[in-house]
CSV table of C-alpha atoms and ligand atoms in Angstrom, one decimal:
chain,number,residue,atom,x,y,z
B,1,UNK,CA,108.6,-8.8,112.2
B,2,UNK,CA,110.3,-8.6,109.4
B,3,UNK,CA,108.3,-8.6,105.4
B,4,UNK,CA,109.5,-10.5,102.8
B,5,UNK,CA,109.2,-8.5,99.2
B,6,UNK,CA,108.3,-10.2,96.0
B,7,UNK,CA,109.9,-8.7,93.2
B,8,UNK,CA,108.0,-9.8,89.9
B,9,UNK,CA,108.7,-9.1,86.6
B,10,UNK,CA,105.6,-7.0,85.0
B,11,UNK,CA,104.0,-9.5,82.6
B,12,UNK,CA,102.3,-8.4,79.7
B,13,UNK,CA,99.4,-10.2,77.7
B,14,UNK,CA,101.7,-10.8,74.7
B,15,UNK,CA,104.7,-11.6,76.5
B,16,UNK,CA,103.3,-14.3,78.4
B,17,UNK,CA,104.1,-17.9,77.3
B,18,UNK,CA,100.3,-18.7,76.2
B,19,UNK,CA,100.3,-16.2,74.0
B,20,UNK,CA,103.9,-16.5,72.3
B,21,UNK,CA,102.7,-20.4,71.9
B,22,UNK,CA,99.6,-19.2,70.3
B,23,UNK,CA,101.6,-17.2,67.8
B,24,UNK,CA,103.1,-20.2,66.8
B,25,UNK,CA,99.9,-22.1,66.5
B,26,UNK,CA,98.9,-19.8,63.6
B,27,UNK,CA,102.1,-19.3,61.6
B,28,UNK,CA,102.3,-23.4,62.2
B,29,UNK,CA,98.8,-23.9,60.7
B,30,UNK,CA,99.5,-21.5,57.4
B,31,UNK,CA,102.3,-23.7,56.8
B,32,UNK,CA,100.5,-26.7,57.0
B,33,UNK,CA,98.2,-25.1,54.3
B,34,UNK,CA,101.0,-24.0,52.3
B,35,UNK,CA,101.9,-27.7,52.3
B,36,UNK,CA,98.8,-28.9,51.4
B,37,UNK,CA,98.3,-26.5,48.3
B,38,UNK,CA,101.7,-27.1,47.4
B,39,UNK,CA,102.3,-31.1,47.7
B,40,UNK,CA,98.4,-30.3,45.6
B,41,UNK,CA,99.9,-28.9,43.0
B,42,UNK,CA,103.0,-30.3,42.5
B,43,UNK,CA,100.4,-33.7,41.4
B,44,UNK,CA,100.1,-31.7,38.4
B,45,UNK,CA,102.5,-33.1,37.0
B,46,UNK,CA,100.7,-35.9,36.5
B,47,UNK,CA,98.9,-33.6,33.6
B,48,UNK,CA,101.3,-33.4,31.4
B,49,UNK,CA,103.9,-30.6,30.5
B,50,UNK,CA,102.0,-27.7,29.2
B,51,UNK,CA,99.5,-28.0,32.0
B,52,UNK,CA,102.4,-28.7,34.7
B,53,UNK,CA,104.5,-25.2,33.4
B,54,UNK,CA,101.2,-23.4,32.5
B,55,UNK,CA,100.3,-23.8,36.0
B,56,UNK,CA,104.1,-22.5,37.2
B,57,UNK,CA,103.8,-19.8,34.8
B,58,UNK,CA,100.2,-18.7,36.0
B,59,UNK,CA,101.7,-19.1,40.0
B,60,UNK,CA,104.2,-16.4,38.9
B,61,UNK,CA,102.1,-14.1,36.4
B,62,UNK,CA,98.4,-14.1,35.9
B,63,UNK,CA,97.4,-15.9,39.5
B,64,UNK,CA,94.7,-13.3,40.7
B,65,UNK,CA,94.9,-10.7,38.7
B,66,UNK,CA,93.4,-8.4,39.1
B,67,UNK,CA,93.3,-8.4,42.8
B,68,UNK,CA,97.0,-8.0,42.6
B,69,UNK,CA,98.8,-6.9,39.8
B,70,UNK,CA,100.5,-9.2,36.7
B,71,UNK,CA,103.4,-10.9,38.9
B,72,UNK,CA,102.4,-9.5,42.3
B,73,UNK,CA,100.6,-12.3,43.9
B,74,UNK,CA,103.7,-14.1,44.3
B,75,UNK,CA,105.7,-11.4,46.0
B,76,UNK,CA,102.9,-10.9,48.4
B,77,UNK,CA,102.6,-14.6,49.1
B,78,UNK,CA,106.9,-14.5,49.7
B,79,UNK,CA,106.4,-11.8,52.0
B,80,UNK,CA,103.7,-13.5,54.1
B,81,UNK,CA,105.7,-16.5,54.1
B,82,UNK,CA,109.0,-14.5,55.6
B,83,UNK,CA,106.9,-13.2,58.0
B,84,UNK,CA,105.2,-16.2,59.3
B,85,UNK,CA,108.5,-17.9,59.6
B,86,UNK,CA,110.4,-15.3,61.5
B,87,UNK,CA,107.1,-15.4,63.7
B,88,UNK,CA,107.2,-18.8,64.2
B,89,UNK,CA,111.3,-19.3,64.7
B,90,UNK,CA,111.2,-16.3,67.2
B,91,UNK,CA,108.6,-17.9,69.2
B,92,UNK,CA,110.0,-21.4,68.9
B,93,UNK,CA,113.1,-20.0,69.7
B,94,UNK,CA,111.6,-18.0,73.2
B,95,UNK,CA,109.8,-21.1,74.1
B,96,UNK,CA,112.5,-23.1,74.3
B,97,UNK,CA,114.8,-20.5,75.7
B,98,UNK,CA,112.3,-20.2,78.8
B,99,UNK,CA,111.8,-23.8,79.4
B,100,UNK,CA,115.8,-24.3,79.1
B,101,UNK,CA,115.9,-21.0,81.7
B,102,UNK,CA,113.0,-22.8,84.4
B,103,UNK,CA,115.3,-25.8,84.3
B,104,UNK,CA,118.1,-23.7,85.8
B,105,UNK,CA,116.0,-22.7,88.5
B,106,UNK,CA,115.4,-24.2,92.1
B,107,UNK,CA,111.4,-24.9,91.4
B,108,UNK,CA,111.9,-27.0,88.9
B,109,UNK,CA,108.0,-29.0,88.2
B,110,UNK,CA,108.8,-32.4,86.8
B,111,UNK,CA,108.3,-32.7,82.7
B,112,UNK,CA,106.3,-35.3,81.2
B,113,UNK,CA,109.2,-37.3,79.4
B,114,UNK,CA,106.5,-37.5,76.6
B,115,UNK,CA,106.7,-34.3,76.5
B,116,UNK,CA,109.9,-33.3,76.4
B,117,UNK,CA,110.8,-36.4,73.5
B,118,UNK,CA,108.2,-34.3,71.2
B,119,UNK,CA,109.2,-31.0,71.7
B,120,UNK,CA,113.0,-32.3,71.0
B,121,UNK,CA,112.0,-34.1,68.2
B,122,UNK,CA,110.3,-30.5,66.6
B,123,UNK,CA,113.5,-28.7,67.5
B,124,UNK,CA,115.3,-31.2,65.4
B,125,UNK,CA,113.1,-31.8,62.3
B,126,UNK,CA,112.3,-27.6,62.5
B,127,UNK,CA,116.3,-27.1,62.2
B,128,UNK,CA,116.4,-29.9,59.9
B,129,UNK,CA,113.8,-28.3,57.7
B,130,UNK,CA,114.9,-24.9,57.7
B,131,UNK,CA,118.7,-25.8,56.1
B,132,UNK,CA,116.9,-28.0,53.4
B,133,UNK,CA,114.7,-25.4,52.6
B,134,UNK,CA,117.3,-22.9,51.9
B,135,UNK,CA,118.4,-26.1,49.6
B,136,UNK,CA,115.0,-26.1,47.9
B,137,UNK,CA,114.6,-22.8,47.3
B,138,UNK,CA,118.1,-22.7,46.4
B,139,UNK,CA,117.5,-25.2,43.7
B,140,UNK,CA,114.0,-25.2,42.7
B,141,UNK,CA,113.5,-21.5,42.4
B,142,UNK,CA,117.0,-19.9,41.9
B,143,UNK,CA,118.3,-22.4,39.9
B,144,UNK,CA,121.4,-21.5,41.8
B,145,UNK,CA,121.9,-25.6,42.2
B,146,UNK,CA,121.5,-27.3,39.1
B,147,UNK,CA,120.8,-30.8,39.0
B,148,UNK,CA,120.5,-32.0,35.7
B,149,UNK,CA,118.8,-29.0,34.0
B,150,UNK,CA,119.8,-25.6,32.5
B,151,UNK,CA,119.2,-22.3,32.6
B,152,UNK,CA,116.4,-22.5,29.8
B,153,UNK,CA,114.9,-25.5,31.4
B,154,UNK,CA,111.1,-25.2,32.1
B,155,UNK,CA,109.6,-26.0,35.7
B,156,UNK,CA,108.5,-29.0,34.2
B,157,UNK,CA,111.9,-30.1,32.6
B,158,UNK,CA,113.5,-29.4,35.9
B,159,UNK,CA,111.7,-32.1,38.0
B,160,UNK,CA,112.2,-34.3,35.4
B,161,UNK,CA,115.7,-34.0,35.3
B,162,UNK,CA,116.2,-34.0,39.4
B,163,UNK,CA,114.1,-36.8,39.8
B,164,UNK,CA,116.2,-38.6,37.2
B,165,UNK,CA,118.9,-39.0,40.3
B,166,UNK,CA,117.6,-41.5,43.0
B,167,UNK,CA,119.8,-39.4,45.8
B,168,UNK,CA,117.9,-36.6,44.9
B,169,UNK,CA,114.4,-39.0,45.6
B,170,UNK,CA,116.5,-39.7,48.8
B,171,UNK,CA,117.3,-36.3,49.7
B,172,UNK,CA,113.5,-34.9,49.1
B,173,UNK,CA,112.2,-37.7,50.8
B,174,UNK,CA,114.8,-36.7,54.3
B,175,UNK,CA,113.4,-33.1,53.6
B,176,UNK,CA,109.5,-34.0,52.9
B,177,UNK,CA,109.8,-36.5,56.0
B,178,UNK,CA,111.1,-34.1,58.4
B,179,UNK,CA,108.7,-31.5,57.5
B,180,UNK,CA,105.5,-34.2,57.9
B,181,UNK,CA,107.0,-35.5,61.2
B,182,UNK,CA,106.9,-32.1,62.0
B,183,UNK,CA,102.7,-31.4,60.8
B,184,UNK,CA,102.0,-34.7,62.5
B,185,UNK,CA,102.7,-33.1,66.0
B,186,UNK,CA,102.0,-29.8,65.5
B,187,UNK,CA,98.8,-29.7,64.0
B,188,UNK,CA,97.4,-31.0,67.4
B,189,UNK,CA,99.7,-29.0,68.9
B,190,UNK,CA,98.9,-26.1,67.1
B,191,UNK,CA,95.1,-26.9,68.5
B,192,UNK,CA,96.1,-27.4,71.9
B,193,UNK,CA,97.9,-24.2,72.3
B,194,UNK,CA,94.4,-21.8,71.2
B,195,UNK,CA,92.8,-24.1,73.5
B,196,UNK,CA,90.5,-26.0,71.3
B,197,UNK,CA,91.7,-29.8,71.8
B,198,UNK,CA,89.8,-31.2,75.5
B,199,UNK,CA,90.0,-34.7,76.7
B,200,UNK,CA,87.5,-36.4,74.7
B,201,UNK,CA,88.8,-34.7,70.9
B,202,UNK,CA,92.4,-35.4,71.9
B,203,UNK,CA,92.8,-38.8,70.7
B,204,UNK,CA,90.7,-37.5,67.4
B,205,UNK,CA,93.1,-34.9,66.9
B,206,UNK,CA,96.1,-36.8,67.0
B,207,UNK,CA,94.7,-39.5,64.6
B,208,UNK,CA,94.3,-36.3,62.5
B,209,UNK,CA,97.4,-34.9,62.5
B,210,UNK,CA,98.8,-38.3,61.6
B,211,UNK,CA,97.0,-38.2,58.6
B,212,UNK,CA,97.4,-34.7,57.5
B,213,UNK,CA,101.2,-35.2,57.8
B,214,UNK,CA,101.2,-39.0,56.0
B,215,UNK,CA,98.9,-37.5,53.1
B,216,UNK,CA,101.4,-34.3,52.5
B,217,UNK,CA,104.1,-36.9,52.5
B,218,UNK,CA,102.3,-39.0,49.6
B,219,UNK,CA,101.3,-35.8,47.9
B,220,UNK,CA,104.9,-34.3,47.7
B,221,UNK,CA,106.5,-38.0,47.0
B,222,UNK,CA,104.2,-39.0,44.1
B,223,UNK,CA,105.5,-37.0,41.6
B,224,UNK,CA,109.8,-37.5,42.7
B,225,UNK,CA,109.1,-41.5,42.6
B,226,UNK,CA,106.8,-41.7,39.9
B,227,UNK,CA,109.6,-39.8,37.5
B,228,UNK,CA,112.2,-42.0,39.0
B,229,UNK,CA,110.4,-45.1,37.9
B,230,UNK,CA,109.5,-43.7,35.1
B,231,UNK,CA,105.7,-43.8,35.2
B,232,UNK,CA,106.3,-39.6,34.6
B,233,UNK,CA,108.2,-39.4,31.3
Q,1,HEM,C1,109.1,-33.6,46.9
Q,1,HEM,C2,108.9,-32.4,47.5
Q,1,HEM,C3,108.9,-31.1,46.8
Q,1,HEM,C4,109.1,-30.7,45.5
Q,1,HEM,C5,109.2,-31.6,44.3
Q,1,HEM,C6,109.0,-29.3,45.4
Q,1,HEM,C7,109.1,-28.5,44.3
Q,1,HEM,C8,109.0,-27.2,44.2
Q,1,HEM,C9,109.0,-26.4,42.9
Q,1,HEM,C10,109.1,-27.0,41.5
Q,1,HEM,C11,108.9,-25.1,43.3
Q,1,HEM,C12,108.7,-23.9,42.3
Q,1,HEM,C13,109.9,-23.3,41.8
Q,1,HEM,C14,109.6,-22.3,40.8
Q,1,HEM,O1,109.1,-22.7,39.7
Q,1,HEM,O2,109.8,-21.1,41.1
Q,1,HEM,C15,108.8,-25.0,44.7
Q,1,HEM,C16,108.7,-23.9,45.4
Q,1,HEM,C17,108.6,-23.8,46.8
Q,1,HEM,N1,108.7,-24.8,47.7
Q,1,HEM,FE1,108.7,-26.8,47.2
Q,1,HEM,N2,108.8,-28.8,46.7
Q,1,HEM,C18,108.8,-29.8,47.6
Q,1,HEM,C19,108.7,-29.8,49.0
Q,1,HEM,C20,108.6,-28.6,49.7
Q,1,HEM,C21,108.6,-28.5,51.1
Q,1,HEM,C22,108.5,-29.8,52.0
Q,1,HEM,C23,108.6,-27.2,51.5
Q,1,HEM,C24,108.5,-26.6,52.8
Q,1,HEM,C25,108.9,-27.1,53.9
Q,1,HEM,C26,108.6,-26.4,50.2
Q,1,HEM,C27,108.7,-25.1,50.2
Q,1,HEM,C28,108.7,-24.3,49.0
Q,1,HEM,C29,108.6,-22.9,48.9
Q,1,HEM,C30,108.5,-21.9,50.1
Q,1,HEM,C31,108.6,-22.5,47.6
Q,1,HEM,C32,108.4,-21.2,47.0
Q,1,HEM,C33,109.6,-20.5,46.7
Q,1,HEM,C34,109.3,-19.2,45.9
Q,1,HEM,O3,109.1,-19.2,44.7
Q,1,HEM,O4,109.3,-18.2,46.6
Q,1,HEM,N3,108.7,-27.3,49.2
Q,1,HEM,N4,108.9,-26.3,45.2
Protein backbone atom coordinates (compact mmCIF):
# COMPACT_ATOMS: atom_id res chain seq x y z
CA UNK A 1 0.00 0.00 0.00
CA UNK A 2 1.40 2.86 -0.86
CA UNK A 3 2.23 6.04 2.13
CA UNK A 4 1.46 9.37 1.55
CA UNK A 5 4.29 11.91 3.04
CA UNK A 6 3.47 15.19 4.62
CA UNK A 7 6.10 17.61 4.07
CA UNK A 8 5.60 20.61 6.67
CA UNK A 9 7.44 23.45 7.03
CA UNK A 10 9.12 23.53 10.64
CA UNK A 11 7.21 26.22 12.56
CA UNK A 12 8.75 28.12 15.16
CA UNK A 13 6.99 29.91 18.18
CA UNK A 14 7.81 33.39 16.79
CA UNK A 15 7.22 32.65 13.27
CA UNK A 16 3.82 31.53 13.78
CA UNK A 17 1.01 33.94 12.84
CA UNK A 18 -0.23 34.36 16.68
CA UNK A 19 2.74 35.62 17.59
CA UNK A 20 3.75 38.05 14.60
CA UNK A 21 -0.01 39.50 15.37
CA UNK A 22 0.95 39.83 18.92
CA UNK A 23 3.89 41.85 17.95
CA UNK A 24 1.80 44.16 16.44
CA UNK A 25 -0.63 44.41 19.30
CA UNK A 26 2.17 45.96 21.34
CA UNK A 27 3.89 48.31 18.96
CA UNK A 28 0.00 49.25 18.05
CA UNK A 29 -0.81 50.07 21.79
CA UNK A 30 2.60 52.41 22.31
CA UNK A 31 1.29 54.28 19.51
CA UNK A 32 -1.90 54.74 20.82
CA UNK A 33 -0.16 56.18 23.96
CA UNK A 34 2.13 58.19 21.96
CA UNK A 35 -1.12 59.64 20.61
CA UNK A 36 -2.70 60.27 23.73
CA UNK A 37 0.40 62.14 25.32
CA UNK A 38 0.81 63.87 22.28
CA UNK A 39 -2.84 65.16 21.14
CA UNK A 40 -2.33 65.95 25.56
CA UNK A 41 0.07 68.16 25.04
CA UNK A 42 -0.38 69.78 22.05
CA UNK A 43 -3.85 71.38 24.37
CA UNK A 44 -1.13 73.29 25.77
CA UNK A 45 -1.46 75.60 23.67
CA UNK A 46 -4.32 76.67 25.13
CA UNK A 47 -1.76 78.07 27.98
CA UNK A 48 -0.36 80.62 26.32
CA UNK A 49 3.04 81.04 24.44
CA UNK A 50 5.76 80.73 27.03
CA UNK A 51 4.06 77.78 28.54
CA UNK A 52 3.28 76.22 25.00
CA UNK A 53 7.37 76.64 23.82
CA UNK A 54 8.57 76.14 27.38
CA UNK A 55 6.97 72.86 27.26
CA UNK A 56 8.62 72.14 23.49
CA UNK A 57 11.77 73.34 24.76
CA UNK A 58 11.71 71.04 28.03
CA UNK A 59 10.51 67.92 25.45
CA UNK A 60 13.83 68.57 23.74
CA UNK A 61 16.30 69.57 26.69
CA UNK A 62 15.58 69.19 30.40
CA UNK A 63 12.64 66.29 30.06
CA UNK A 64 14.13 63.72 32.69
CA UNK A 65 17.19 64.72 33.37
CA UNK A 66 18.93 63.21 34.98
CA UNK A 67 17.78 59.79 34.02
CA UNK A 68 19.01 60.73 30.61
CA UNK A 69 21.30 63.27 29.88
CA UNK A 70 20.35 67.24 28.76
CA UNK A 71 18.80 66.50 25.19
CA UNK A 72 18.88 62.71 25.37
CA UNK A 73 15.39 61.78 26.23
CA UNK A 74 14.29 62.64 23.00
CA UNK A 75 16.70 60.72 20.93
CA UNK A 76 15.85 57.75 22.97
CA UNK A 77 12.14 58.29 22.59
CA UNK A 78 12.95 58.61 18.35
CA UNK A 79 14.74 55.49 18.57
CA UNK A 80 11.95 53.55 20.27
CA UNK A 81 9.50 55.02 18.03
CA UNK A 82 11.65 53.72 14.67
CA UNK A 83 11.72 50.60 16.23
CA UNK A 84 8.23 50.10 17.09
CA UNK A 85 7.20 51.15 13.66
CA UNK A 86 9.45 48.92 11.61
CA UNK A 87 7.97 46.19 14.12
CA UNK A 88 4.69 46.92 13.40
CA UNK A 89 4.97 47.61 9.37
CA UNK A 90 6.99 44.24 9.15
CA UNK A 91 4.38 42.41 10.83
CA UNK A 92 1.50 44.20 9.10
CA UNK A 93 3.25 43.68 6.13
CA UNK A 94 3.73 39.44 6.80
CA UNK A 95 0.20 39.25 7.93
CA UNK A 96 -1.10 40.42 5.01
CA UNK A 97 1.39 38.69 2.75
CA UNK A 98 0.17 35.21 4.33
CA UNK A 99 -3.43 35.78 4.19
CA UNK A 100 -2.94 37.13 0.41
CA UNK A 101 -0.65 33.67 -0.02
CA UNK A 102 -3.76 31.16 1.70
CA UNK A 103 -5.98 32.79 -0.78
CA UNK A 104 -3.90 31.31 -3.58
CA UNK A 105 -4.25 28.06 -2.24
CA UNK A 106 -6.79 25.16 -2.93
CA UNK A 107 -8.13 25.10 1.03
CA UNK A 108 -9.21 28.25 0.99
CA UNK A 109 -11.75 28.75 4.62
CA UNK A 110 -14.26 31.37 3.78
CA UNK A 111 -13.48 35.04 5.36
CA UNK A 112 -15.87 36.91 7.40
CA UNK A 113 -16.57 39.87 4.85
CA UNK A 114 -16.46 41.88 8.21
CA UNK A 115 -13.47 40.91 8.42
CA UNK A 116 -11.77 41.41 5.51
CA UNK A 117 -13.60 45.25 5.14
CA UNK A 118 -11.54 46.09 8.49
CA UNK A 119 -8.44 44.77 7.79
CA UNK A 120 -8.58 46.63 4.27
CA UNK A 121 -9.67 49.65 5.73
CA UNK A 122 -6.17 49.45 8.28
CA UNK A 123 -4.06 48.76 5.24
CA UNK A 124 -5.42 51.93 3.75
CA UNK A 125 -5.55 54.42 6.64
CA UNK A 126 -1.89 52.63 7.94
CA UNK A 127 -0.40 53.67 4.25
CA UNK A 128 -2.31 56.69 4.46
CA UNK A 129 -0.76 57.58 7.76
CA UNK A 130 2.66 56.71 7.10
CA UNK A 131 3.10 59.32 3.82
CA UNK A 132 1.47 62.11 6.00
CA UNK A 133 3.62 61.48 8.74
CA UNK A 134 6.78 61.80 6.78
CA UNK A 135 4.68 65.20 5.95
CA UNK A 136 4.49 66.03 9.66
CA UNK A 137 7.61 65.36 10.56
CA UNK A 138 8.80 66.96 7.52
CA UNK A 139 7.11 70.09 8.60
CA UNK A 140 6.66 70.27 12.20
CA UNK A 141 10.10 69.16 13.21
CA UNK A 142 12.46 69.85 10.28
CA UNK A 143 11.00 72.88 9.20
CA UNK A 144 11.93 71.49 5.83
CA UNK A 145 8.16 72.63 4.76
CA UNK A 146 7.43 75.92 5.75
CA UNK A 147 3.97 77.05 5.99
CA UNK A 148 3.84 80.42 7.08
CA UNK A 149 6.73 80.57 9.54
CA UNK A 150 10.59 80.98 9.41
CA UNK A 151 13.50 79.61 10.48
CA UNK A 152 13.57 81.67 13.88
CA UNK A 153 9.94 80.88 14.42
CA UNK A 154 9.21 79.28 17.91
CA UNK A 155 7.03 75.91 18.22
CA UNK A 156 4.46 78.16 19.25
CA UNK A 157 4.59 80.68 16.35
CA UNK A 158 4.69 77.75 13.98
CA UNK A 159 1.13 76.40 14.80
CA UNK A 160 0.00 79.66 14.69
CA UNK A 161 1.06 80.47 11.45
CA UNK A 162 -0.05 76.82 9.87
CA UNK A 163 -3.30 76.89 11.33
CA UNK A 164 -3.70 80.37 9.80
CA UNK A 165 -4.37 78.33 6.34
CA UNK A 166 -7.84 76.37 6.47
CA UNK A 167 -6.24 73.62 3.96
CA UNK A 168 -3.80 73.07 6.38
CA UNK A 169 -6.93 72.41 9.15
CA UNK A 170 -8.06 70.21 6.17
CA UNK A 171 -5.04 68.43 5.63
CA UNK A 172 -4.39 67.69 9.62
CA UNK A 173 -7.83 66.74 9.97
CA UNK A 174 -7.31 63.85 6.64
CA UNK A 175 -4.10 62.88 8.64
CA UNK A 176 -5.59 62.99 12.46
CA UNK A 177 -8.72 61.05 10.98
CA UNK A 178 -6.89 58.31 9.33
CA UNK A 179 -4.71 57.74 12.19
CA UNK A 180 -8.10 57.58 14.75
CA UNK A 181 -9.97 55.38 12.24
CA UNK A 182 -7.02 53.47 12.65
CA UNK A 183 -6.93 53.37 17.02
CA UNK A 184 -10.67 52.86 16.77
CA UNK A 185 -10.10 49.19 15.35
CA UNK A 186 -7.02 48.35 16.52
CA UNK A 187 -7.10 49.03 20.08
CA UNK A 188 -9.66 46.02 20.23
CA UNK A 189 -7.80 44.51 17.94
CA UNK A 190 -4.69 44.94 19.60
CA UNK A 191 -6.64 43.13 22.66
CA UNK A 192 -7.99 40.38 20.72
CA UNK A 193 -4.71 39.37 19.27
CA UNK A 194 -2.94 38.72 23.24
CA UNK A 195 -6.11 37.10 23.83
CA UNK A 196 -7.68 39.17 26.42
CA UNK A 197 -11.11 40.35 24.61
CA UNK A 198 -13.92 37.03 25.18
CA UNK A 199 -17.46 37.21 24.19
CA UNK A 200 -18.99 39.03 26.96
CA UNK A 201 -15.99 42.17 27.00
CA UNK A 202 -16.19 42.29 23.17
CA UNK A 203 -18.95 44.69 22.65
CA UNK A 204 -17.22 46.77 25.79
CA UNK A 205 -14.13 46.87 23.99
CA UNK A 206 -15.27 48.11 20.79
CA UNK A 207 -17.30 50.92 22.52
CA UNK A 208 -13.82 51.67 23.92
CA UNK A 209 -11.87 51.84 21.12
CA UNK A 210 -14.41 54.10 19.60
CA UNK A 211 -13.85 56.51 22.14
CA UNK A 212 -10.15 56.31 22.54
CA UNK A 213 -9.86 57.11 18.76
CA UNK A 214 -12.89 60.05 18.85
CA UNK A 215 -11.09 61.67 21.96
CA UNK A 216 -7.44 61.68 20.26
CA UNK A 217 -9.27 63.18 17.26
CA UNK A 218 -10.78 66.15 19.59
CA UNK A 219 -7.46 66.33 21.36
CA UNK A 220 -5.26 66.78 18.21
CA UNK A 221 -8.18 69.06 16.41
CA UNK A 222 -8.68 71.59 19.30
CA UNK A 223 -5.85 73.45 19.02
CA UNK A 224 -5.67 73.54 14.55
CA UNK A 225 -9.53 74.82 14.72
CA UNK A 226 -9.39 76.91 17.69
CA UNK A 227 -6.32 79.00 15.89
CA UNK A 228 -8.24 79.00 12.74
CA UNK A 229 -11.22 80.74 14.30
CA UNK A 230 -9.22 82.55 16.15
CA UNK A 231 -10.19 81.64 19.73
CA UNK A 232 -6.00 80.86 19.86
CA UNK A 233 -4.42 84.26 18.99
C1 LIG B 1 -3.43 68.25 14.56
C2 LIG B 1 -2.57 67.26 14.69
C3 LIG B 1 -1.11 67.40 15.05
C4 LIG B 1 -0.38 68.51 15.35
C5 LIG B 1 -0.84 69.96 15.41
C6 LIG B 1 0.96 68.07 15.63
C7 LIG B 1 2.03 68.90 15.97
C8 LIG B 1 3.30 68.50 16.26
C9 LIG B 1 4.36 69.36 16.69
C10 LIG B 1 4.24 70.88 16.88
C11 LIG B 1 5.45 68.57 16.90
C12 LIG B 1 6.79 69.01 17.48
C13 LIG B 1 7.75 69.51 16.52
C14 LIG B 1 8.94 70.04 17.28
O1 LIG B 1 8.79 71.04 17.99
O2 LIG B 1 10.00 69.43 17.12
C15 LIG B 1 5.09 67.22 16.58
C16 LIG B 1 5.94 66.12 16.65
C17 LIG B 1 5.58 64.84 16.28
N1 LIG B 1 4.37 64.41 15.84
FE1 LIG B 1 2.72 65.54 15.70
N2 LIG B 1 1.02 66.69 15.49
C18 LIG B 1 -0.22 66.26 15.13
C19 LIG B 1 -0.60 64.94 14.87
C20 LIG B 1 0.26 63.87 14.86
C21 LIG B 1 -0.14 62.52 14.55
C22 LIG B 1 -1.56 62.08 14.19
C23 LIG B 1 1.00 61.76 14.61
C24 LIG B 1 1.19 60.29 14.37
C25 LIG B 1 0.41 59.53 13.64
C26 LIG B 1 2.10 62.63 14.98
C27 LIG B 1 3.41 62.24 15.14
C28 LIG B 1 4.43 63.06 15.58
C29 LIG B 1 5.77 62.59 15.87
C30 LIG B 1 6.28 61.15 15.73
C31 LIG B 1 6.49 63.71 16.32
C32 LIG B 1 7.92 63.73 16.85
C33 LIG B 1 8.92 64.06 15.81
C34 LIG B 1 10.27 64.21 16.50
O3 LIG B 1 10.53 65.25 17.07
O4 LIG B 1 11.02 63.26 16.44
N3 LIG B 1 1.61 63.91 15.12
N4 LIG B 1 3.78 67.18 16.19
Amino acid sequence: MATSTVVTKKRRAWTTTVFVKQLMAISGLVFVLFLLFHSYGNLKMFLGQEAYDHYAEWLKGDAFVPIFPHGGFIWVFRLAMVLFLVIHVASAFIVWYRSKKARHTRYVIKKNVANSYAARTMRVSGVLILALLVFHILHFTTGTVKTGFTADSTPYERMIATFQSPWMVLLYAVFVAAACLHVSHGFWSAFQSLGWVRSNTRTFMVVLSGIIGGLIFVMFMAPPVSIAFGIIP
